[in-house]
Short mmCIF file of C-alpha atoms and ligand atoms in Angstrom, two decimals:
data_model
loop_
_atom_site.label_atom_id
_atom_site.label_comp_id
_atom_site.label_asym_id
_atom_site.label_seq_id
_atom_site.Cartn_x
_atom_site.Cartn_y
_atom_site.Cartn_z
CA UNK A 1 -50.33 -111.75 -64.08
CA UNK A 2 -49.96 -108.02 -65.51
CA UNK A 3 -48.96 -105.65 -62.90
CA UNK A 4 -51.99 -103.70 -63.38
CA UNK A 5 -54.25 -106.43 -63.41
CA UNK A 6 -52.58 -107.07 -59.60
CA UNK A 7 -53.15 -104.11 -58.46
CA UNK A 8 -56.56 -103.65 -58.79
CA UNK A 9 -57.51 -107.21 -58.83
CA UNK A 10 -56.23 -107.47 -54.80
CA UNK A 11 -59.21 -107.58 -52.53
CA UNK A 12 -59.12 -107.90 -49.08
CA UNK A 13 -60.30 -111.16 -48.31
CA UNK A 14 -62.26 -112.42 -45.59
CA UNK A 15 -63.34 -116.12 -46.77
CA UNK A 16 -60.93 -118.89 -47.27
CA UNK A 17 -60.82 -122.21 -48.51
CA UNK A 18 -59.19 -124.84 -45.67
CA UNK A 19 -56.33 -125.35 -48.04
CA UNK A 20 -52.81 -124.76 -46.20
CA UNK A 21 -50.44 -122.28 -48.40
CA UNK A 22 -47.13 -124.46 -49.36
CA UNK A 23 -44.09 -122.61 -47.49
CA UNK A 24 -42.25 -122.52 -50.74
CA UNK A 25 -45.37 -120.14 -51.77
CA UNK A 26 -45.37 -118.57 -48.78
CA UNK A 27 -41.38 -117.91 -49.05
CA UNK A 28 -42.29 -116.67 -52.48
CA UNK A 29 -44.31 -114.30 -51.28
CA UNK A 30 -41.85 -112.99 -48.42
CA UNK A 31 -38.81 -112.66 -51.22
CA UNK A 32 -41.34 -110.34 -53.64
CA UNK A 33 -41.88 -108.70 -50.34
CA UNK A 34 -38.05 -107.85 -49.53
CA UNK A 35 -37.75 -106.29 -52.78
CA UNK A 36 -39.64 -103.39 -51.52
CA UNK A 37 -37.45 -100.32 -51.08
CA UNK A 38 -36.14 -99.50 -47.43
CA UNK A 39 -34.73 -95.98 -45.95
CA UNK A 40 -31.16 -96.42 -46.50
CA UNK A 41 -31.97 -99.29 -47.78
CA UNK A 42 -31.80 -100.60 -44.49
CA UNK A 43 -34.59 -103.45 -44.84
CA UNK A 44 -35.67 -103.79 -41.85
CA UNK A 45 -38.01 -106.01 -42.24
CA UNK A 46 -38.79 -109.53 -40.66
CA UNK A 47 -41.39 -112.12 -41.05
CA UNK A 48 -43.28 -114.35 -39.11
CA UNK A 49 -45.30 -117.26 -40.32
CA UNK A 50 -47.82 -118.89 -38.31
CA UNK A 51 -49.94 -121.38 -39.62
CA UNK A 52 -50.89 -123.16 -36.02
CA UNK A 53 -54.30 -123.11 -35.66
CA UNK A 54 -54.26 -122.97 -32.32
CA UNK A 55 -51.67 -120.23 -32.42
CA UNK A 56 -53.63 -118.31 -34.31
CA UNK A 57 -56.67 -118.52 -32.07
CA UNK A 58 -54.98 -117.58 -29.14
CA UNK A 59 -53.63 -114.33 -31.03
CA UNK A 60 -57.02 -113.64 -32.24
CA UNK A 61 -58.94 -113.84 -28.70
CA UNK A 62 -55.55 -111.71 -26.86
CA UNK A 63 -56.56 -109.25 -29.81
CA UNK A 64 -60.11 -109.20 -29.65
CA UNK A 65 -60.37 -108.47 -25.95
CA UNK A 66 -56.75 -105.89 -25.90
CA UNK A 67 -58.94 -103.78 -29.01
CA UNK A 68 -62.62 -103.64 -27.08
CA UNK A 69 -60.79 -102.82 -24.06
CA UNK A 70 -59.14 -99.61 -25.61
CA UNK A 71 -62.26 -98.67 -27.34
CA UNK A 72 -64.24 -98.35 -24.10
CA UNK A 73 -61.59 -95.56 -23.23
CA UNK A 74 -61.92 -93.84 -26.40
CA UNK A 75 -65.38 -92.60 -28.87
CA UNK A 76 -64.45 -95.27 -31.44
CA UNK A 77 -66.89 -96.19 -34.15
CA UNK A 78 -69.39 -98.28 -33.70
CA UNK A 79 -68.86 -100.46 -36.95
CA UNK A 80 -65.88 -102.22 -35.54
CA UNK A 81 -66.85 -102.62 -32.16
CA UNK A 82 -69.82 -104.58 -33.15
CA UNK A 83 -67.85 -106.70 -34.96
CA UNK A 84 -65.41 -107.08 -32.03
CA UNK A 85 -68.51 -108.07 -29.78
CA UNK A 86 -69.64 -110.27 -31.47
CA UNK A 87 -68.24 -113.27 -29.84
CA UNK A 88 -68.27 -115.59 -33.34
CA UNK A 89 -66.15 -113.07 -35.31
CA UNK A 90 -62.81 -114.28 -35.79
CA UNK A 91 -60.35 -111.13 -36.64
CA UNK A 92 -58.18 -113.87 -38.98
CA UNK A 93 -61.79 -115.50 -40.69
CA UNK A 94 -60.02 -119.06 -40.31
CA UNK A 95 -57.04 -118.17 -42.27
CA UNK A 96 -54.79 -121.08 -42.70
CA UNK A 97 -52.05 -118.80 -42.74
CA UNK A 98 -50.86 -114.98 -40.98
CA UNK A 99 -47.81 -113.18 -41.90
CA UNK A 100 -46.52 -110.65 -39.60
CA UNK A 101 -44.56 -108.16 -41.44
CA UNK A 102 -42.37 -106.44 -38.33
CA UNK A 103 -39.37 -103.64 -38.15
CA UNK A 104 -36.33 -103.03 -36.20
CA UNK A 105 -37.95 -99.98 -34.78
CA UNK A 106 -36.44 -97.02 -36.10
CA UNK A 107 -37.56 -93.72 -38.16
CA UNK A 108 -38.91 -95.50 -41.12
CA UNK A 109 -39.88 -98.88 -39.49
CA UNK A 110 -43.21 -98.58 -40.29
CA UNK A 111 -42.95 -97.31 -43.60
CA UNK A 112 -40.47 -99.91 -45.09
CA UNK A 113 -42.73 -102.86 -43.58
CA UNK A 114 -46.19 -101.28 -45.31
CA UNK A 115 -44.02 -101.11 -48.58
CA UNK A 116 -42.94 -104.86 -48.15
CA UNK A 117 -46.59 -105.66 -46.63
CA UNK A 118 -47.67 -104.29 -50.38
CA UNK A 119 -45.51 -106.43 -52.33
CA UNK A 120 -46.63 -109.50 -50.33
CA UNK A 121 -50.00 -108.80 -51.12
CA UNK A 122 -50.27 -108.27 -54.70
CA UNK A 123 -47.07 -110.76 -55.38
CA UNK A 124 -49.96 -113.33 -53.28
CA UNK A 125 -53.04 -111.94 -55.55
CA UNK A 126 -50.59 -113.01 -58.72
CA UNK A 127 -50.66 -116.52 -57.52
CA UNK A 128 -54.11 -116.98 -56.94
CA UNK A 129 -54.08 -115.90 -52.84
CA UNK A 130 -56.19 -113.89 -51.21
CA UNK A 131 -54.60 -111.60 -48.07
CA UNK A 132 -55.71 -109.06 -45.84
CA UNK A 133 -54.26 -106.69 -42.99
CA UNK A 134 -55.46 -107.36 -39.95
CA UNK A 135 -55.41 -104.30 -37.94
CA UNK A 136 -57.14 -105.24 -35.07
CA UNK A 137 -54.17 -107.69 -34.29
CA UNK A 138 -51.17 -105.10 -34.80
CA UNK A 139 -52.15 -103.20 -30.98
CA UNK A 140 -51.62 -106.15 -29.47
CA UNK A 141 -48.99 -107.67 -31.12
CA UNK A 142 -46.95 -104.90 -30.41
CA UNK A 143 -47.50 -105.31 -26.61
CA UNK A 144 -45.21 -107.43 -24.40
CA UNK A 145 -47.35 -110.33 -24.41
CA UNK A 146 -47.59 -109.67 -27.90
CA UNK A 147 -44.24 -109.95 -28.84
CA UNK A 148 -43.54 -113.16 -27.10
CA UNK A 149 -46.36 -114.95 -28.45
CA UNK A 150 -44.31 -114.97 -31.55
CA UNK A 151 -40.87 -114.64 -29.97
CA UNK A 152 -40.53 -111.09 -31.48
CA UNK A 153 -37.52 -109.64 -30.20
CA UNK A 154 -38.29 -106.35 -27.97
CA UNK A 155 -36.38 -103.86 -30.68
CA UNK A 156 -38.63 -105.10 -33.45
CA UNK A 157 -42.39 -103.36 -34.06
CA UNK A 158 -45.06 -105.48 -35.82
CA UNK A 159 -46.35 -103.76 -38.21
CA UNK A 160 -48.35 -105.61 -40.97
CA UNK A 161 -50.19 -108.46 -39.59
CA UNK A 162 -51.32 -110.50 -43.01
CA UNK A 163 -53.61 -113.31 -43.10
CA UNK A 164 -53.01 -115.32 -46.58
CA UNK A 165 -54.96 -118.23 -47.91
CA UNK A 166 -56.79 -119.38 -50.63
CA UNK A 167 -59.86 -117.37 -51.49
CA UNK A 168 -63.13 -119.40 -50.81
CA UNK A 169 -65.13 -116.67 -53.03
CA UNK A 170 -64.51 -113.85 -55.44
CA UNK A 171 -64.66 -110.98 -53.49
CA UNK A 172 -66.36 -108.18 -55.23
CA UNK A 173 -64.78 -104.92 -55.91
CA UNK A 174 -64.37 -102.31 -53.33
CA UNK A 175 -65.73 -98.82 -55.55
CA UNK A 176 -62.86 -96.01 -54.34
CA UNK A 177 -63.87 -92.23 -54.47
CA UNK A 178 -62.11 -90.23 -57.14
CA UNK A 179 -58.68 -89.22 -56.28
CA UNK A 180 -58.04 -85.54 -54.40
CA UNK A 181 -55.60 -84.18 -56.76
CA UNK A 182 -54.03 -80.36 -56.31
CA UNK A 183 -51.49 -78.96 -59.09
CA UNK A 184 -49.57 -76.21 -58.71
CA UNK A 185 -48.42 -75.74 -62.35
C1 FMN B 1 -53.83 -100.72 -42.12
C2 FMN B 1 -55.01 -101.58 -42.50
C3 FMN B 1 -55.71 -102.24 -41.50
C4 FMN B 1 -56.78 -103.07 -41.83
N1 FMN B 1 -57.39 -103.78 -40.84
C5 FMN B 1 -58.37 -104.65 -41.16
C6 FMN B 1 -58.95 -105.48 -40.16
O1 FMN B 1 -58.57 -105.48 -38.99
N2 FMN B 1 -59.94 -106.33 -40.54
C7 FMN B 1 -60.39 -106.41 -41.83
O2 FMN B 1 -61.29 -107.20 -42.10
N3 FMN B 1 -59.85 -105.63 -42.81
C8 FMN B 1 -58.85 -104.78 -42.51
N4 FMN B 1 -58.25 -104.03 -43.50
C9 FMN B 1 -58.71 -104.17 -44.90
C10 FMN B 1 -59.51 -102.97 -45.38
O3 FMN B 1 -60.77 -102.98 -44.74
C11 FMN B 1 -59.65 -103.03 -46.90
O4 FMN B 1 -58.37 -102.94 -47.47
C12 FMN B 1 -60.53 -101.91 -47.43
O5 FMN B 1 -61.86 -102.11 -47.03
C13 FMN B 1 -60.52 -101.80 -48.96
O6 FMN B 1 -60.87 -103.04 -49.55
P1 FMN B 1 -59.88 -103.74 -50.59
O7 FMN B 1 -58.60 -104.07 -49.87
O8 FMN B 1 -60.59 -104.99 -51.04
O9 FMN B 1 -59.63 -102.80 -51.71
C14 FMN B 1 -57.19 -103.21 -43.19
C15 FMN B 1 -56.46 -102.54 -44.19
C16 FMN B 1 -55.38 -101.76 -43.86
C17 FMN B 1 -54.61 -101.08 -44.96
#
């Protein structure tokens, strides 16, 4: 697939087929990913694959309840916490796979993983995959509990949780608003 073609073919996806991705895809996807560009081209980055169901429930509910607890403290919008709520929404949709993009923490942890979290995602919409970043999981992933669901060492900072899978419909396009562009000739 052309680059361009990539780029603004990538949807988030939120419907999957039941089909399991093939690790070799899946470690396809996490080598286009390393070829991102790191600070000091430090690459930071490390991946987690989980494609146990039951792993991936558990991370879901410990989500769920961690993000409508810490919108009760805050004015969040509504949008999200209906979703949340609602006790059949699943923050992965059934995703046979998730890919948590973390960092050693550090200056430009989260930067280098969003850059890698990029590649991933349109290397995945090459191949026929759909992906999507789940933030409601990051929060909690990045607590304690979190991080030893997945045995994530303490230094490292998830921050790219992907789900990945094989799209179950064309998602339609997502219109953006014209750029905000200043030049200072
Ligand atoms: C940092 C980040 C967090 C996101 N978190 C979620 C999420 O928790 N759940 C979800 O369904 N989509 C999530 N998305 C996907 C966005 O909603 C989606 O990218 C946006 O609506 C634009 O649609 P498109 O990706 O199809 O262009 C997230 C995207 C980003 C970049």
């Amino acid at each position: 697939m052309e680059l361009n073609e990539a780029i603004r073919g990538r949807r988030a996806t939120r419907q999957f087929t039941r089909a399991q991705v093939p690790r070799p895809i899946l470690l396809e996807l996490i080598d286009a990913a390393i070829q991102a560009p790191s600070a000091i081209n430090t690459q930071p980055w490390h991946f987690t694959v989980i494609q146990n169901q039951a792993l991936l429930d558990r991370i879901a509910a410990a989500s769920k309840a961690y993000m409508l607890d810490a919108m009760a403290h805050v004015t969040a919008p509504a949008h999200p916490r209906e979703h949340l709520q609602n006790p059949d929404f699943h923050i992965f949709y059934h995703a046979p796979a998730l890919v948590v993009i973390s960092a050693t923490a550090g200056d430009w942890a989260v930067e280098d993983a969003t850059l890698a979290a990029q590649n991933l995602m349109l290397a995945a919409c090459a191949k026929g995959l759909g992906t999507c970043w789940i933030g409601f999981a990051q929060r909690w992933l990045g607590t304690d509990e979190g991080k030893q669901s997945i045995a994530l060492p303490p230094e490292m900072l998830p921050v790219a949780p992907i789900i990945v899978g094989y799209p179950a419909v064309a998602m339609p396009p997502v219109p953006r608003t014209p750029p905000r562009v200043r030049w200072f000739d």
